[in-house]
mmCIF file of C-alpha atoms and ligand atoms in Angstrom:
data_model
loop_
_atom_site.group_PDB
_atom_site.id
_atom_site.type_symbol
_atom_site.label_atom_id
_atom_site.label_comp_id
_atom_site.label_asym_id
_atom_site.label_seq_id
_atom_site.Cartn_x
_atom_site.Cartn_y
_atom_site.Cartn_z
ATOM 1 C CA MET Q 1 2.025 -8.323 -12.014
ATOM 2 C CA PRO Q 2 -1.017 -6.831 -10.378
ATOM 3 C CA THR Q 3 -1.967 -7.441 -6.449
ATOM 4 C CA ASP Q 4 -5.078 -6.924 -5.007
ATOM 5 C CA TYR Q 5 -5.002 -3.722 -2.978
ATOM 6 C CA TYR Q 6 -6.557 -5.270 -0.228
ATOM 7 C CA GLU Q 7 -3.918 -7.175 -0.133
ATOM 8 C CA VAL Q 8 -1.717 -4.264 0.012
ATOM 9 C CA LEU Q 9 -3.041 -2.864 2.305
ATOM 10 C CA GLY Q 10 -3.413 -5.680 4.604
ATOM 11 C CA VAL Q 11 -7.222 -4.818 5.653
ATOM 12 C CA ALA Q 12 -10.715 -7.080 4.795
ATOM 13 C CA ARG Q 13 -13.001 -6.174 1.835
ATOM 14 C CA GLY Q 14 -15.126 -4.974 3.950
ATOM 15 C CA ALA Q 15 -12.635 -2.254 5.819
ATOM 16 C CA THR Q 16 -13.456 1.040 7.159
ATOM 17 C CA GLU Q 17 -12.612 4.525 5.069
ATOM 18 C CA ASP Q 18 -11.043 5.279 8.721
ATOM 19 C CA ASP Q 19 -9.490 1.197 8.948
ATOM 20 C CA ILE Q 20 -7.691 2.122 4.657
ATOM 21 C CA LYS Q 21 -6.414 5.538 6.018
ATOM 22 C CA ARG Q 22 -4.730 4.354 9.405
ATOM 23 C CA ALA Q 23 -3.215 1.476 7.642
ATOM 24 C CA TYR Q 24 -1.873 3.736 5.134
ATOM 25 C CA ARG Q 25 -0.648 5.663 7.030
ATOM 26 C CA GLN Q 26 1.076 2.850 8.988
ATOM 27 C CA LEU Q 27 2.569 1.111 5.636
ATOM 28 C CA ALA Q 28 3.919 4.654 4.359
ATOM 29 C CA ARG Q 29 5.489 5.439 7.306
ATOM 30 C CA ARG Q 30 7.342 1.566 6.874
ATOM 31 C CA HIS Q 31 8.316 1.276 3.984
ATOM 32 C CA HIS Q 32 9.001 4.950 2.947
ATOM 33 C CA PRO Q 33 11.894 5.250 0.422
ATOM 34 C CA ASP Q 34 13.239 7.517 2.626
ATOM 35 C CA VAL Q 35 13.669 5.194 6.021
ATOM 36 C CA ALA Q 36 14.548 1.454 4.219
ATOM 37 C CA GLU Q 37 17.652 0.220 3.684
ATOM 38 C CA ASP Q 38 16.949 -1.246 -0.154
ATOM 39 C CA LYS Q 39 16.257 1.468 -1.722
ATOM 40 C CA HIS Q 40 15.474 0.494 -5.325
ATOM 41 C CA ALA Q 41 12.815 -2.430 -3.261
ATOM 42 C CA ALA Q 42 11.408 0.273 -1.354
ATOM 43 C CA GLU Q 43 10.489 2.826 -4.296
ATOM 44 C CA ASP Q 44 8.367 0.270 -5.514
ATOM 45 C CA ARG Q 45 5.784 -1.304 -2.729
ATOM 46 C CA PHE Q 46 6.028 2.999 -1.577
ATOM 47 C CA LYS Q 47 4.273 3.027 -5.410
ATOM 48 C CA THR Q 48 1.964 0.355 -5.040
ATOM 49 C CA ILE Q 49 0.870 1.153 -1.808
ATOM 50 C CA ASN Q 50 -0.165 4.272 -2.919
ATOM 51 C CA GLU Q 51 -1.450 3.415 -5.759
ATOM 52 C CA ALA Q 52 -3.848 0.491 -3.787
ATOM 53 C CA TYR Q 53 -4.773 3.256 -0.765
ATOM 54 C CA GLU Q 54 -5.581 5.824 -3.976
ATOM 55 C CA VAL Q 55 -8.429 3.352 -5.101
ATOM 56 C CA LEU Q 56 -9.301 2.117 -2.098
ATOM 57 C CA SER Q 57 -9.774 5.860 -0.487
ATOM 58 C CA ASP Q 58 -12.077 7.456 -3.144
ATOM 59 C CA PRO Q 59 -15.441 5.738 -2.681
ATOM 60 C CA GLU Q 60 -16.100 5.358 -6.633
ATOM 61 C CA ARG Q 61 -13.477 4.081 -8.061
ATOM 62 C CA ARG Q 62 -13.629 1.992 -4.694
ATOM 63 C CA ARG Q 63 -16.379 0.472 -6.678
ATOM 64 C CA MET Q 64 -15.314 0.165 -9.225
ATOM 65 C CA TYR Q 65 -12.090 -1.717 -8.201
ATOM 66 C CA ASP Q 66 -14.419 -4.363 -6.186
ATOM 67 C CA ARG Q 67 -16.655 -5.154 -9.389
ATOM 68 C CA TYR Q 68 -13.891 -5.363 -11.677
ATOM 69 C CA GLY Q 69 -10.231 -5.485 -10.438
ATOM 70 C CA HIS Q 70 -7.783 -3.611 -11.732
ATOM 71 C CA ALA Q 71 -9.108 -3.240 -15.015
ATOM 72 C CA SER Q 72 -10.771 -0.387 -13.962
ATOM 73 C CA ASN Q 73 -8.187 1.184 -12.473
ATOM 74 C CA ASN Q 74 -6.635 1.155 -16.069
ATOM 75 C CA GLY Q 75 -9.086 2.525 -18.046
ATOM 76 C CA GLY Q 76 -12.022 4.030 -15.434
ATOM 77 C CA ALA Q 77 -11.875 7.823 -13.846
ATOM 78 C CA GLY Q 78 -12.309 10.013 -16.900
ATOM 79 C CA SER Q 79 -8.647 8.043 -17.890
ATOM 80 C CA GLY Q 80 -7.377 6.770 -20.864
ATOM 81 C CA PRO Q 81 -8.604 5.383 -23.845
ATOM 82 C CA PHE Q 82 -11.545 3.518 -23.162
ATOM 83 C CA ALA Q 83 -12.694 7.049 -20.764
ATOM 84 C CA GLY Q 84 -16.284 6.744 -20.788
ATOM 85 C CA PHE Q 85 -16.925 2.684 -20.890
ATOM 86 C CA GLY Q 86 -17.219 3.303 -17.239
ATOM 87 C CA ASN Q 87 -20.077 0.629 -16.065
ATOM 88 C CA ALA Q 88 -19.776 -0.841 -19.031
ATOM 89 C CA GLU Q 89 -20.177 -5.109 -18.690
ATOM 90 C CA GLY Q 90 -17.608 -5.320 -22.229
ATOM 91 C CA PHE Q 91 -15.066 -3.239 -20.028
ATOM 92 C CA GLY Q 92 -13.324 -6.491 -18.472
ATOM 93 C CA ASP Q 93 -13.742 -7.803 -21.892
ATOM 94 C CA ILE Q 94 -11.706 -5.600 -23.506
ATOM 95 C CA PHE Q 95 -8.894 -5.434 -21.017
ATOM 96 C CA ASP Q 96 -9.158 -9.522 -21.064
ATOM 97 C CA MET Q 97 -6.788 -8.682 -24.268
ATOM 98 C CA PHE Q 98 -4.582 -6.850 -22.895
ATOM 99 C CA PHE Q 99 -4.308 -8.392 -19.471
ATOM 100 C CA GLY Q 100 -4.394 -12.130 -20.949
ATOM 101 C CA GLY Q 101 -7.477 -13.203 -19.000
ATOM 102 C CA GLN Q 102 -8.706 -14.826 -15.376
ATOM 103 C CA ARG Q 103 -8.635 -10.703 -13.750
ATOM 104 C CA ALA Q 104 -11.235 -10.051 -15.563
ATOM 105 C CA ALA Q 105 -13.229 -12.939 -15.599
ATOM 106 C CA GLN Q 106 -12.958 -13.667 -11.953
ATOM 107 C CA GLN Q 107 -14.837 -10.673 -11.318
ATOM 108 C CA GLN Q 108 -17.963 -11.542 -13.932
ATOM 109 C CA ARG Q 109 -19.670 -13.783 -10.913
ATOM 110 C CA PRO Q 110 -23.389 -14.074 -11.735
ATOM 111 C CA ALA Q 111 -25.152 -12.352 -9.834
ATOM 112 C CA GLY Q 112 -26.331 -13.742 -6.233
ATOM 113 C CA PRO Q 113 -25.534 -14.281 -2.911
ATOM 114 C CA ALA Q 114 -22.193 -11.362 -2.396
ATOM 115 C CA ARG Q 115 -19.509 -13.411 -0.319
ATOM 116 C CA GLY Q 116 -18.466 -12.052 3.449
ATOM 117 C CA SER Q 117 -15.533 -10.024 4.504
ATOM 118 C CA ASP Q 118 -12.231 -11.707 4.880
ATOM 119 C CA LEU Q 119 -10.943 -11.667 8.158
ATOM 120 C CA ARG Q 120 -7.729 -10.209 9.285
ATOM 121 C CA TYR Q 121 -6.117 -11.725 12.622
ATOM 122 C CA ASP Q 122 -2.771 -10.599 13.984
ATOM 123 C CA LEU Q 123 -0.457 -13.093 15.827
ATOM 124 C CA GLU Q 124 3.347 -12.493 17.717
ATOM 125 C CA ILE Q 125 5.075 -16.126 17.955
ATOM 126 C CA THR Q 126 8.639 -16.300 19.149
ATOM 127 C CA LEU Q 127 11.638 -17.599 16.893
ATOM 128 C CA GLU Q 128 11.989 -21.105 18.106
ATOM 129 C CA GLU Q 129 7.499 -21.090 17.131
ATOM 130 C CA ALA Q 130 9.293 -20.691 14.184
ATOM 131 C CA TYR Q 131 11.980 -22.704 14.092
ATOM 132 C CA HIS Q 132 10.414 -25.852 15.310
ATOM 133 C CA GLY Q 133 6.952 -25.202 13.982
ATOM 134 C CA THR Q 134 3.882 -24.709 16.405
ATOM 135 C CA GLU Q 135 -0.089 -24.911 16.621
ATOM 136 C CA HIS Q 136 -1.272 -21.445 18.542
ATOM 137 C CA PRO Q 137 -5.201 -21.213 19.666
ATOM 138 C CA ILE Q 138 -6.854 -18.229 18.253
ATOM 139 C CA ALA Q 139 -10.119 -16.463 19.047
ATOM 140 C CA PHE Q 140 -11.991 -13.888 17.046
ATOM 141 C CA THR Q 141 -14.926 -12.232 16.829
ATOM 142 C CA HIS Q 142 -16.770 -13.186 13.243
ATOM 143 C CA LEU Q 143 -19.900 -12.602 10.883
ATOM 144 C CA ALA Q 144 -21.733 -16.333 11.171
ATOM 145 C CA GLY Q 145 -24.455 -17.531 9.150
ATOM 146 C CA CYS Q 146 -27.451 -17.935 11.079
ATOM 147 C CA GLU Q 147 -28.039 -21.345 11.952
ATOM 148 C CA THR Q 148 -31.913 -20.599 12.486
ATOM 149 C CA CYS Q 149 -32.914 -19.168 8.536
ATOM 150 C CA LYS Q 150 -29.906 -20.696 6.977
ATOM 151 C CA GLY Q 151 -28.292 -17.403 6.307
ATOM 152 C CA SER Q 152 -32.040 -16.771 4.370
ATOM 153 C CA GLY Q 153 -32.591 -13.650 6.783
ATOM 154 C CA ALA Q 154 -36.035 -15.059 6.237
ATOM 155 C CA ARG Q 155 -38.033 -16.703 9.066
ATOM 156 C CA PRO Q 156 -38.569 -20.913 8.467
ATOM 157 C CA GLY Q 157 -41.388 -22.255 6.327
ATOM 158 C CA THR Q 158 -42.148 -18.043 5.466
ATOM 159 C CA LEU Q 159 -41.650 -16.797 1.995
ATOM 160 C CA ILE Q 160 -39.069 -14.886 -0.171
ATOM 161 C CA SER Q 161 -40.572 -13.421 -3.414
ATOM 162 C CA ALA Q 162 -38.375 -12.235 -5.882
ATOM 163 C CA CYS Q 163 -37.446 -8.325 -6.448
ATOM 164 C CA ASP Q 164 -40.092 -6.966 -9.677
ATOM 165 C CA ARG Q 165 -38.366 -4.796 -11.011
ATOM 166 C CA CYS Q 166 -35.148 -6.679 -11.651
ATOM 167 C CA GLY Q 167 -36.516 -9.646 -11.686
ATOM 168 C CA GLY Q 168 -34.754 -10.874 -8.571
ATOM 169 C CA SER Q 169 -31.399 -10.504 -10.121
ATOM 170 C CA GLY Q 170 -30.489 -7.247 -8.473
ATOM 171 C CA VAL Q 171 -28.539 -5.440 -11.200
ATOM 172 C CA MET Q 172 -30.563 -3.893 -14.211
ATOM 173 C CA ARG Q 173 -28.886 -3.580 -17.319
ATOM 174 C CA SER Q 174 -29.852 -1.707 -20.464
ATOM 175 C CA ALA Q 175 -27.666 -2.354 -23.842
ATOM 176 C CA ARG Q 176 -25.353 0.905 -25.579
ATOM 177 C CA GLN Q 177 -24.010 0.933 -28.787
ATOM 178 C CA THR Q 178 -20.755 2.650 -29.340
ATOM 179 C CA PRO Q 179 -17.927 2.933 -32.199
ATOM 180 C CA LEU Q 180 -16.124 -0.382 -30.123
ATOM 181 C CA GLY Q 181 -19.652 -2.808 -30.625
ATOM 182 C CA SER Q 182 -22.451 -2.946 -28.066
ATOM 183 C CA PHE Q 183 -22.215 -2.418 -24.382
ATOM 184 C CA VAL Q 184 -24.053 -3.642 -21.469
ATOM 185 C CA THR Q 185 -24.784 -1.000 -18.866
ATOM 186 C CA GLN Q 186 -25.449 -2.760 -15.147
ATOM 187 C CA THR Q 187 -26.228 -0.962 -12.098
ATOM 188 C CA THR Q 188 -27.025 -2.069 -9.489
ATOM 189 C CA CYS Q 189 -31.242 -2.585 -8.793
ATOM 190 C CA ASN Q 190 -32.060 0.269 -6.387
ATOM 191 C CA LYS Q 191 -35.308 -0.869 -4.914
ATOM 192 C CA CYS Q 192 -34.309 -4.321 -3.706
ATOM 193 C CA ASN Q 193 -30.664 -3.115 -3.235
ATOM 194 C CA GLY Q 194 -29.087 -5.122 -5.080
ATOM 195 C CA GLU Q 195 -30.112 -8.161 -3.220
ATOM 196 C CA GLY Q 196 -32.740 -9.718 -5.649
ATOM 197 C CA GLN Q 197 -35.255 -10.214 -3.748
ATOM 198 C CA PHE Q 198 -37.412 -9.414 -0.541
ATOM 199 C CA VAL Q 199 -37.764 -11.511 3.009
ATOM 200 C CA GLN Q 200 -41.622 -11.326 3.946
ATOM 201 C CA SER Q 201 -41.504 -12.572 7.094
ATOM 202 C CA PRO Q 202 -37.877 -11.756 8.997
ATOM 203 C CA CYS Q 203 -36.142 -14.790 11.149
ATOM 204 C CA GLU Q 204 -36.654 -13.754 14.520
ATOM 205 C CA THR Q 205 -33.014 -14.858 15.829
ATOM 206 C CA CYS Q 206 -31.112 -12.906 13.684
ATOM 207 C CA HIS Q 207 -33.710 -10.286 12.275
ATOM 208 C CA GLY Q 208 -33.446 -10.866 8.688
ATOM 209 C CA ARG Q 209 -30.290 -10.144 8.564
ATOM 210 C CA GLY Q 210 -29.368 -13.264 8.102
ATOM 211 C CA ARG Q 211 -25.577 -13.298 9.919
ATOM 212 C CA LEU Q 212 -25.020 -12.966 13.743
ATOM 213 C CA GLU Q 213 -22.301 -11.675 15.721
ATOM 214 C CA ARG Q 214 -20.696 -14.922 17.244
ATOM 215 C CA ARG Q 215 -17.804 -15.585 18.982
ATOM 216 C CA ARG Q 216 -14.769 -18.369 17.744
ATOM 217 C CA SER Q 217 -11.759 -20.156 18.500
ATOM 218 C CA LEU Q 218 -9.931 -22.101 16.301
ATOM 219 C CA THR Q 219 -6.023 -23.830 15.997
ATOM 220 C CA VAL Q 220 -3.989 -22.259 13.761
ATOM 221 C CA LYS Q 221 -1.328 -24.491 12.675
ATOM 222 C CA ILE Q 222 1.992 -22.632 11.953
ATOM 223 C CA PRO Q 223 4.921 -24.368 9.386
ATOM 224 C CA ALA Q 224 8.647 -24.419 11.110
ATOM 225 C CA GLY Q 225 10.276 -21.957 9.523
ATOM 226 C CA VAL Q 226 7.770 -18.558 8.669
ATOM 227 C CA ASP Q 227 9.295 -15.613 8.830
ATOM 228 C CA ASP Q 228 7.753 -12.058 10.309
ATOM 229 C CA GLY Q 229 4.903 -10.387 7.710
ATOM 230 C CA SER Q 230 3.927 -14.367 7.268
ATOM 231 C CA ARG Q 231 0.467 -14.869 6.177
ATOM 232 C CA ILE Q 232 -1.464 -17.654 6.580
ATOM 233 C CA ARG Q 233 -5.164 -18.502 4.918
ATOM 234 C CA ILE Q 234 -7.791 -20.348 6.647
ATOM 235 C CA GLU Q 235 -10.262 -20.413 3.962
ATOM 236 C CA GLY Q 236 -13.461 -20.086 4.732
ATOM 237 C CA SER Q 237 -13.541 -18.740 8.716
ATOM 238 C CA GLY Q 238 -13.801 -15.178 6.896
ATOM 239 C CA GLU Q 239 -17.650 -13.120 7.736
ATOM 240 C CA ALA Q 240 -20.675 -15.554 6.277
ATOM 241 C CA GLY Q 241 -21.448 -13.904 3.487
ATOM 242 C CA ALA Q 242 -25.146 -12.122 3.529
ATOM 243 C CA ARG Q 243 -27.888 -14.612 2.546
ATOM 244 C CA GLY Q 244 -26.222 -17.443 1.979
ATOM 245 C CA GLY Q 245 -23.816 -15.723 0.288
ATOM 246 C CA PRO Q 246 -20.131 -17.884 1.012
ATOM 247 C CA SER Q 247 -17.713 -16.853 3.406
ATOM 248 C CA GLY Q 248 -14.524 -14.457 3.702
ATOM 249 C CA ASP Q 249 -11.468 -16.416 4.103
ATOM 250 C CA LEU Q 250 -9.491 -15.311 7.805
ATOM 251 C CA TYR Q 251 -6.011 -15.081 7.428
ATOM 252 C CA VAL Q 252 -3.518 -14.952 10.167
ATOM 253 C CA TYR Q 253 -0.559 -11.871 9.966
ATOM 254 C CA LEU Q 254 2.167 -12.924 11.609
ATOM 255 C CA SER Q 255 5.058 -11.471 13.871
ATOM 256 C CA VAL Q 256 8.244 -12.906 14.622
ATOM 257 C CA ALA Q 257 8.726 -11.363 18.455
ATOM 258 C CA PRO Q 258 13.153 -10.735 18.673
ATOM 259 C CA HIS Q 259 15.143 -12.963 20.087
ATOM 260 C CA ASP Q 260 17.710 -12.972 22.694
ATOM 261 C CA ARG Q 261 20.463 -14.290 21.074
ATOM 262 C CA PHE Q 262 19.751 -15.256 18.000
ATOM 263 C CA ARG Q 263 19.343 -12.842 15.301
ATOM 264 C CA ARG Q 264 17.877 -14.097 12.074
ATOM 265 C CA ASP Q 265 18.556 -13.374 8.140
ATOM 266 C CA GLY Q 266 17.150 -15.317 5.881
ATOM 267 C CA LEU Q 267 17.628 -19.185 6.614
ATOM 268 C CA ASP Q 268 20.485 -18.015 8.279
ATOM 269 C CA LEU Q 269 20.711 -17.321 12.287
ATOM 270 C CA THR Q 270 23.638 -15.766 14.526
ATOM 271 C CA VAL Q 271 24.014 -16.099 17.636
ATOM 272 C CA ASP Q 272 26.560 -14.543 19.670
ATOM 273 C CA VAL Q 273 29.805 -16.864 21.764
ATOM 274 C CA PRO Q 274 31.995 -15.052 23.996
ATOM 275 C CA ILE Q 275 35.329 -17.508 24.845
ATOM 276 C CA SER Q 276 38.069 -16.682 26.969
ATOM 277 C CA PHE Q 277 41.188 -15.808 26.040
ATOM 278 C CA ALA Q 278 42.825 -18.446 26.441
ATOM 279 C CA ALA Q 279 39.952 -20.829 24.620
ATOM 280 C CA ALA Q 280 40.621 -18.313 21.152
ATOM 281 C CA ALA Q 281 44.829 -18.514 20.958
ATOM 282 C CA LEU Q 282 44.285 -22.352 21.703
ATOM 283 C CA GLY Q 283 41.703 -23.039 19.851
ATOM 284 C CA GLY Q 284 39.476 -26.168 20.503
ATOM 285 C CA LYS Q 285 35.807 -26.711 21.366
ATOM 286 C CA ILE Q 286 33.125 -24.862 23.085
ATOM 287 C CA GLU Q 287 29.058 -25.871 24.120
ATOM 288 C CA VAL Q 288 27.056 -23.631 21.560
ATOM 289 C CA GLU Q 289 23.045 -23.453 22.730
ATOM 290 C CA THR Q 290 20.765 -24.067 19.923
ATOM 291 C CA PHE Q 291 16.663 -25.036 19.594
ATOM 292 C CA ASP Q 292 17.637 -28.156 19.105
ATOM 293 C CA GLY Q 293 20.147 -27.755 21.942
ATOM 294 C CA PRO Q 294 23.260 -27.676 23.082
ATOM 295 C CA ILE Q 295 26.006 -28.102 19.743
ATOM 296 C CA GLU Q 296 30.088 -28.313 19.768
ATOM 297 C CA VAL Q 297 31.137 -26.227 17.765
ATOM 298 C CA LEU Q 298 35.575 -26.583 16.871
ATOM 299 C CA ILE Q 299 37.144 -23.165 17.251
ATOM 300 C CA PRO Q 300 40.920 -23.240 15.947
ATOM 301 C CA ALA Q 301 43.840 -22.430 17.503
ATOM 302 C CA GLY Q 302 44.763 -17.386 16.988
ATOM 303 C CA THR Q 303 40.365 -17.539 17.184
ATOM 304 C CA GLN Q 304 40.617 -13.591 17.472
ATOM 305 C CA SER Q 305 37.548 -11.728 18.663
ATOM 306 C CA GLY Q 306 34.502 -11.328 16.086
ATOM 307 C CA THR Q 307 35.565 -14.724 13.977
ATOM 308 C CA THR Q 308 32.103 -16.370 12.808
ATOM 309 C CA HIS Q 309 32.144 -19.916 12.063
ATOM 310 C CA PHE Q 310 29.572 -21.933 9.871
ATOM 311 C CA VAL Q 311 28.356 -24.916 11.693
ATOM 312 C CA ARG Q 312 25.426 -26.080 8.286
ATOM 313 C CA GLY Q 313 22.434 -27.015 8.216
ATOM 314 C CA HIS Q 314 21.568 -25.147 11.859
ATOM 315 C CA GLY Q 315 19.487 -22.324 11.074
ATOM 316 C CA MET Q 316 15.781 -21.936 10.051
ATOM 317 C CA PRO Q 317 13.959 -23.757 7.680
ATOM 318 C CA ALA Q 318 12.480 -23.631 4.504
ATOM 319 C CA VAL Q 319 8.131 -23.288 4.583
ATOM 320 C CA ARG Q 320 8.021 -24.751 1.226
ATOM 321 C CA ARG Q 321 11.440 -27.049 0.468
ATOM 322 C CA SER Q 322 13.622 -29.067 2.390
ATOM 323 C CA ALA Q 323 16.308 -26.412 2.956
ATOM 324 C CA ARG Q 324 17.277 -25.402 6.026
ATOM 325 C CA GLY Q 325 20.373 -22.685 6.736
ATOM 326 C CA ASN Q 326 23.530 -22.328 8.399
ATOM 327 C CA LEU Q 327 24.703 -21.278 12.032
ATOM 328 C CA LEU Q 328 26.283 -18.628 12.698
ATOM 329 C CA VAL Q 329 28.396 -18.308 15.406
ATOM 330 C CA ARG Q 330 30.581 -15.311 16.206
ATOM 331 C CA THR Q 331 32.734 -15.430 18.893
ATOM 332 C CA HIS Q 332 34.732 -12.871 21.327
ATOM 333 C CA VAL Q 333 36.917 -12.354 23.096
ATOM 334 C CA VAL Q 334 36.514 -11.921 27.258
ATOM 335 C CA VAL Q 335 39.572 -10.355 28.405
ATOM 336 C CA PRO Q 336 38.707 -11.195 31.886
ATOM 337 C CA SER Q 337 38.519 -7.882 34.399
ATOM 338 C CA LYS Q 338 40.163 -9.905 37.641
ATOM 339 C CA LEU Q 339 43.439 -11.938 38.190
ATOM 340 C CA THR Q 340 44.267 -14.030 40.872
ATOM 341 C CA ARG Q 341 47.937 -13.354 41.470
ATOM 342 C CA ARG Q 342 49.113 -16.955 40.265
ATOM 343 C CA GLN Q 343 46.806 -15.536 36.386
ATOM 344 C CA ARG Q 344 48.918 -12.327 36.633
ATOM 345 C CA GLU Q 345 52.541 -14.250 37.154
ATOM 346 C CA VAL Q 346 51.390 -16.359 34.429
ATOM 347 C CA LEU Q 347 50.270 -14.031 32.286
ATOM 348 C CA GLU Q 348 53.507 -11.604 33.147
ATOM 349 C CA GLU Q 349 55.577 -14.584 31.908
ATOM 350 C CA TYR Q 350 54.700 -15.098 29.009
ATOM 351 C CA ALA Q 351 54.343 -11.223 28.178
ATOM 352 C CA GLU Q 352 58.570 -11.179 28.489
ATOM 353 C CA ILE Q 353 58.383 -14.374 26.799
ATOM 354 C CA ALA Q 354 56.259 -13.367 23.652
ATOM 355 C CA GLY Q 355 58.414 -8.974 23.926
ATOM 356 C CA ASP Q 356 59.464 -9.430 20.512
ATOM 357 C CA GLY Q 357 57.876 -5.943 18.833
ATOM 358 C CA SER Q 358 54.916 -8.211 17.614
ATOM 359 C CA GLU Q 359 51.816 -7.500 18.263
ATOM 360 C CA GLU Q 360 50.979 -9.662 20.601
ATOM 361 C CA ARG Q 361 54.341 -7.585 22.586
ATOM 362 C CA SER Q 362 51.517 -4.644 22.352
ATOM 363 C CA PHE Q 363 49.286 -6.821 23.270
ATOM 364 C CA PHE Q 364 49.962 -8.199 26.481
ATOM 365 C CA ASP Q 365 52.111 -4.442 27.067
ATOM 366 C CA ARG Q 366 48.034 -3.101 27.777
ATOM 367 C CA PHE Q 367 46.754 -5.987 28.830
ATOM 368 C CA LYS Q 368 49.461 -5.747 32.054
ATOM 369 C CA ASP Q 369 49.363 -1.432 31.720
ATOM 370 C CA ALA Q 370 45.256 -2.540 32.534
ATOM 371 C CA PHE Q 371 45.464 -4.718 35.391
ATOM 372 C CA ARG Q 372 48.789 -3.703 37.191
ATOM 373 C CA VAL Q 373 48.521 -3.801 40.819
ATOM 374 C CA ASP Q 374 50.213 -1.214 42.786
HETATM 375 ZN ZN1 ZN L 401 -32.338 -16.206 10.946
HETATM 376 ZN ZN1 ZN L 402 -34.623 -6.123 -7.528
#
């Protein structure tokens, strides 16, 4: 299933060529199959990234993609069986048959004010915030619709006249006969640059642009369970469309900062907990600090260093379903670096009792060597 090339590269629809190049370089470095762990998944991802970059870095192919979506990529630029139909309006319909609709239908918007660009905001949160869910205030600058002229660009009370060349549609059409039927070629009107209208007297607030740069603050609701790379879409909070067109969306890209105690793996959390060798040998309850406060974990007698104990349901919550991961408590047996005289006596006594050539014997022999005082 094709994905949106702008989304693949993580750039806004209005991104400059430099933005696109930068985004591509970063992604290519991160997802290169030579450096990725999962080679197979990385190869597919890398292919998609390259495909997106090939189209968006070429102004002509990008223009086609903006207008026709993926259909343009499959037949445009002189390749494939439909080469030469580049600008034909019927193009979308042909590909409709192959790709099952939707995409082509979406692309055939009626001529009208263009939608505003989508915006991207990068936000870093802590693992604890991701665990509980949170609300984060953010502030950013965007192009907002001008209140004075309601985005039209015309001074209130003055006229906006339709373009006489294109009749206000912003596009020029001409019919053409081809072996596959009649096609209508559509090009942007070069008199009004596709806007379909002329402003007689420009609005003074926005100098006729219909939009103004504005600082905007809002609070982003972050659901519990989000992960590194999660994206939150805030509809209509992107840039205002030109000439009163609909606003784009704001995408908040989340990154979760590494935690100094917990590591996340899917929904599971892993934590390393040191225990004394006495606790490991005798077993018992130990206290483990979690994001929900301390919990008690039962350690069986004879626990070896590096043993993982599963605590059900204390992992990360899932975002869209009622599920929860587990907490993996990995215990590490810590050998004391100092012993009191009494401790030493008891341990030496233990070593003697246990001394029958077993594993424990050799462990305590080594232990005695390590702490020999005289
Ligand atoms: Zn205005
Ligand atoms: Zn025109």
